[in-house]
């Protein structure tokens, strides 16, 4: 590698990091306690979901959640990943910068990064999955080095899956794009590329099997109930349901901030026209581009409970950036300035959505904080209340009308209130008070004390009405709704 090439790569790394910092500038500089971030980090955190990679990062390496730093760490790794992808796909010049602009700013990332619990782990998982592909494609001078590279490829992909299972889509979609770039060359050897692709599929399957064995053999607390819950429920035709969802995604209407994906869909149509005119491997190229529109969302086909969080669609970021850049590369070189301008406009469009998402979540957080302060003030009016001996129990959850005026449409977790998320989770609310250093209330974990108050719930008015907060013997009850919230113990039901 020449000094000039090294300097260009270093410049791209710096550029990508700065681009990521700008896109998430509001999130970095305005602390917001987001859903799942209020929970303390325990030795078994994320292990019950089989995510030992996240546990390794969150508990063993970072040992907790760190506002600003956790997101900062994640953005740096996401930026490094963007550059590594340009190397794998051999995207050079101004187009490598445009790819990083688009990949790093696409709002789908925000639906991961909003969770402080995984804002560093998930980008690290992206990186590991990308490096896994890079090791497979790495040229080897000897058989020993080839074997070493194949083993490292499997190791990195296993670690990516262990960080967040859905990240298995990263090597899948990245290799699909790489396969396209290879057969798009005039001197392409189709048979050889298919051979390489089948070997990679084999390695990926080995990676998945090793991951599943690692969970089965070494993680005693792992449970399939959470993930299994996604695959049960709705009995409607899965093909019709997936088709409707896919159409929404292709038009960029499925979640707030996805609208720029419509540009990708339009670029696919332009690419198909180009492939037909080019008459080289036309059908195969068309099938790959159509697959790039479908595969990133394919996980939703297997989800039967009707809940499709945008964070599932990790591969859509790769498809979004690459397909647009591919079309821009077909524009004559004399229009480089216009190409760059188009890339910057798309970037700013993405940043607008990202900033608005985090700004909205910040407003809801502050709204929750004011409610928490009001509840604390009312609890303090009980002269005989002792936080060391008495329990505090939240019954139900605040209605959506409490904060819906602050929320954006179809923004999933960004529209979530800590007093509502998880069907009214008493443990979550208690931790919210603790995290904000408002009060250190005792969590209701005593069946005897619970039995003293369980018959009083229905007769109580709903917050903020008078009498919605009552002290009954050694328990302070805050009734947030008529419907009971999430139960952690059998005796709560």
Tab-separated table of C-alpha atoms in Angstrom, residues 182-347:
chain	number	residue	atom	x	y	z
A	182	UNK	CA	-17.691	-9.209	-8.916
A	183	UNK	CA	-20.124	-10.375	-11.595
A	184	UNK	CA	-20.508	-6.767	-12.764
A	185	UNK	CA	-16.904	-6.789	-13.973
A	186	UNK	CA	-16.333	-7.402	-17.712
A	187	UNK	CA	-13.868	-10.198	-16.940
A	188	UNK	CA	-16.151	-11.865	-14.368
A	189	UNK	CA	-15.914	-15.634	-13.888
A	190	UNK	CA	-19.477	-16.508	-12.860
A	191	UNK	CA	-18.734	-20.120	-11.948
A	192	UNK	CA	-15.824	-19.127	-9.732
A	193	UNK	CA	-17.902	-16.474	-7.971
A	194	UNK	CA	-20.698	-18.953	-7.300
A	195	UNK	CA	-18.149	-21.392	-5.898
A	196	UNK	CA	-16.798	-18.722	-3.541
A	197	UNK	CA	-20.356	-17.785	-2.555
A	198	UNK	CA	-21.289	-21.374	-1.667
A	199	UNK	CA	-18.167	-21.733	0.465
A	200	UNK	CA	-19.064	-18.517	2.269
A	201	UNK	CA	-22.606	-19.762	2.875
A	202	UNK	CA	-21.083	-22.886	4.409
A	203	UNK	CA	-18.896	-20.790	6.707
A	204	UNK	CA	-21.876	-18.701	7.736
A	205	UNK	CA	-23.874	-21.813	8.587
A	206	UNK	CA	-20.943	-23.101	10.633
A	207	UNK	CA	-20.862	-19.750	12.447
A	208	UNK	CA	-24.554	-19.974	13.295
A	209	UNK	CA	-24.180	-23.553	14.533
A	210	UNK	CA	-21.169	-22.664	16.702
A	211	UNK	CA	-23.082	-19.717	18.162
A	212	UNK	CA	-26.102	-21.901	18.986
A	213	UNK	CA	-23.819	-24.492	20.602
A	214	UNK	CA	-22.074	-21.805	22.639
A	215	UNK	CA	-25.425	-20.677	24.048
A	216	UNK	CA	-26.633	-24.217	24.661
A	217	UNK	CA	-23.450	-25.397	26.388
A	218	UNK	CA	-22.197	-22.383	28.302
A	219	UNK	CA	-25.087	-20.004	29.012
A	220	UNK	CA	-27.344	-21.621	31.586
A	221	UNK	CA	-29.599	-18.555	31.936
A	222	UNK	CA	-30.454	-18.316	28.230
A	223	UNK	CA	-34.156	-18.473	27.456
A	224	UNK	CA	-35.974	-18.626	24.129
A	225	UNK	CA	-39.214	-17.174	25.495
A	226	UNK	CA	-38.438	-13.584	24.484
A	227	UNK	CA	-37.297	-14.388	20.949
A	228	UNK	CA	-39.884	-17.147	20.618
A	229	UNK	CA	-42.619	-14.655	21.440
A	230	UNK	CA	-41.988	-12.942	18.097
A	231	UNK	CA	-42.883	-16.123	16.231
A	232	UNK	CA	-46.249	-16.750	17.893
A	233	UNK	CA	-49.599	-15.007	17.785
A	234	UNK	CA	-51.191	-13.786	14.561
A	235	UNK	CA	-52.625	-16.572	12.413
A	236	UNK	CA	-53.210	-14.466	9.276
A	237	UNK	CA	-51.583	-15.390	5.981
A	238	UNK	CA	-47.847	-14.692	6.509
A	239	UNK	CA	-47.225	-14.056	2.799
A	240	UNK	CA	-49.885	-11.349	2.593
A	241	UNK	CA	-48.703	-9.757	5.849
A	242	UNK	CA	-45.073	-9.723	4.695
A	243	UNK	CA	-46.004	-8.339	1.284
A	244	UNK	CA	-47.862	-5.419	2.875
A	245	UNK	CA	-44.957	-4.747	5.229
A	246	UNK	CA	-42.434	-4.977	2.396
A	247	UNK	CA	-44.371	-2.482	0.285
A	248	UNK	CA	-44.421	-0.039	3.194
A	249	UNK	CA	-40.654	-0.408	3.595
A	250	UNK	CA	-39.939	-0.042	-0.114
A	251	UNK	CA	-41.912	3.212	-0.115
A	252	UNK	CA	-40.155	4.274	3.117
A	253	UNK	CA	-43.389	4.500	5.088
A	254	UNK	CA	-42.914	1.792	7.700
A	255	UNK	CA	-41.168	3.869	10.366
A	256	UNK	CA	-40.317	7.503	10.904
A	257	UNK	CA	-37.087	8.384	9.129
A	258	UNK	CA	-37.298	5.649	6.510
A	259	UNK	CA	-38.583	7.933	3.758
A	260	UNK	CA	-35.120	8.305	2.100
A	261	UNK	CA	-35.252	4.559	1.369
A	262	UNK	CA	-37.677	5.461	-1.423
A	263	UNK	CA	-34.623	6.811	-3.261
A	264	UNK	CA	-33.120	3.305	-3.060
A	265	UNK	CA	-36.255	1.789	-4.544
A	266	UNK	CA	-36.177	4.277	-7.423
A	267	UNK	CA	-32.470	3.545	-7.963
A	268	UNK	CA	-33.267	-0.160	-8.236
A	269	UNK	CA	-35.693	0.615	-11.070
A	270	UNK	CA	-33.038	2.741	-12.822
A	271	UNK	CA	-30.496	-0.040	-12.330
A	272	UNK	CA	-32.812	-2.630	-13.868
A	273	UNK	CA	-33.143	-0.426	-16.965
A	274	UNK	CA	-29.370	-0.147	-17.117
A	275	UNK	CA	-28.918	-3.936	-16.720
A	276	UNK	CA	-31.335	-4.599	-19.593
A	277	UNK	CA	-29.476	-2.187	-21.862
A	278	UNK	CA	-26.092	-3.597	-20.824
A	279	UNK	CA	-27.152	-7.194	-21.690
A	280	UNK	CA	-24.460	-8.783	-19.484
A	281	UNK	CA	-25.643	-11.201	-16.795
A	282	UNK	CA	-28.869	-9.221	-16.906
A	283	UNK	CA	-31.203	-11.631	-15.124
A	284	UNK	CA	-28.721	-12.418	-12.355
A	285	UNK	CA	-28.039	-8.733	-11.671
A	286	UNK	CA	-31.749	-7.915	-11.591
A	287	UNK	CA	-32.394	-10.778	-9.165
A	288	UNK	CA	-29.617	-9.589	-6.844
A	289	UNK	CA	-30.923	-6.019	-6.753
A	290	UNK	CA	-34.465	-7.211	-6.127
A	291	UNK	CA	-33.106	-9.438	-3.354
A	292	UNK	CA	-31.379	-6.395	-1.830
A	293	UNK	CA	-34.829	-4.799	-1.581
A	294	UNK	CA	-36.353	-7.853	0.093
A	295	UNK	CA	-33.737	-9.664	2.204
A	296	UNK	CA	-33.100	-6.793	4.703
A	297	UNK	CA	-36.757	-7.022	5.738
A	298	UNK	CA	-37.170	-10.796	5.456
A	299	UNK	CA	-36.968	-11.404	9.220
A	300	UNK	CA	-40.466	-9.958	9.475
A	301	UNK	CA	-41.836	-12.906	7.515
A	302	UNK	CA	-41.189	-15.112	10.559
A	303	UNK	CA	-42.626	-12.677	13.083
A	304	UNK	CA	-46.182	-13.594	13.989
A	305	UNK	CA	-46.939	-11.356	16.965
A	306	UNK	CA	-47.401	-8.238	14.831
A	307	UNK	CA	-44.505	-6.310	16.385
A	308	UNK	CA	-41.820	-5.379	13.840
A	309	UNK	CA	-39.329	-2.956	15.440
A	310	UNK	CA	-37.209	-1.037	12.901
A	311	UNK	CA	-34.032	-2.251	14.638
A	312	UNK	CA	-34.608	-5.637	12.955
A	313	UNK	CA	-33.710	-4.243	9.541
A	314	UNK	CA	-29.952	-3.903	10.015
A	315	UNK	CA	-29.123	-4.787	6.416
A	316	UNK	CA	-31.233	-1.974	4.976
A	317	UNK	CA	-28.418	0.506	5.713
A	318	UNK	CA	-26.028	-1.382	3.427
A	319	UNK	CA	-28.613	-1.715	0.664
A	320	UNK	CA	-29.554	1.968	0.958
A	321	UNK	CA	-26.013	3.292	0.646
A	322	UNK	CA	-24.671	0.886	-1.960
A	323	UNK	CA	-27.552	0.983	-4.451
A	324	UNK	CA	-27.629	4.793	-4.475
A	325	UNK	CA	-23.850	4.978	-4.890
A	326	UNK	CA	-23.996	2.403	-7.699
A	327	UNK	CA	-26.414	4.600	-9.661
A	328	UNK	CA	-24.379	7.747	-8.951
A	329	UNK	CA	-21.312	5.977	-10.356
A	330	UNK	CA	-23.091	5.702	-13.708
A	331	UNK	CA	-23.328	9.481	-14.028
A	332	UNK	CA	-20.601	11.034	-16.236
A	333	UNK	CA	-17.522	12.294	-14.372
A	334	UNK	CA	-18.045	15.910	-15.439
A	335	UNK	CA	-20.999	15.984	-13.068
A	336	UNK	CA	-18.932	15.075	-9.948
A	337	UNK	CA	-19.913	18.317	-8.196
A	338	UNK	CA	-23.603	17.634	-8.742
A	339	UNK	CA	-23.118	14.033	-7.562
A	340	UNK	CA	-21.457	15.218	-4.367
A	341	UNK	CA	-24.189	17.799	-3.851
A	342	UNK	CA	-26.854	15.084	-4.208
A	343	UNK	CA	-25.028	12.944	-1.641
A	344	UNK	CA	-24.832	15.832	0.816
A	345	UNK	CA	-28.543	16.594	0.374
A	346	UNK	CA	-29.436	12.972	1.123
A	347	UNK	CA	-27.148	13.088	4.153
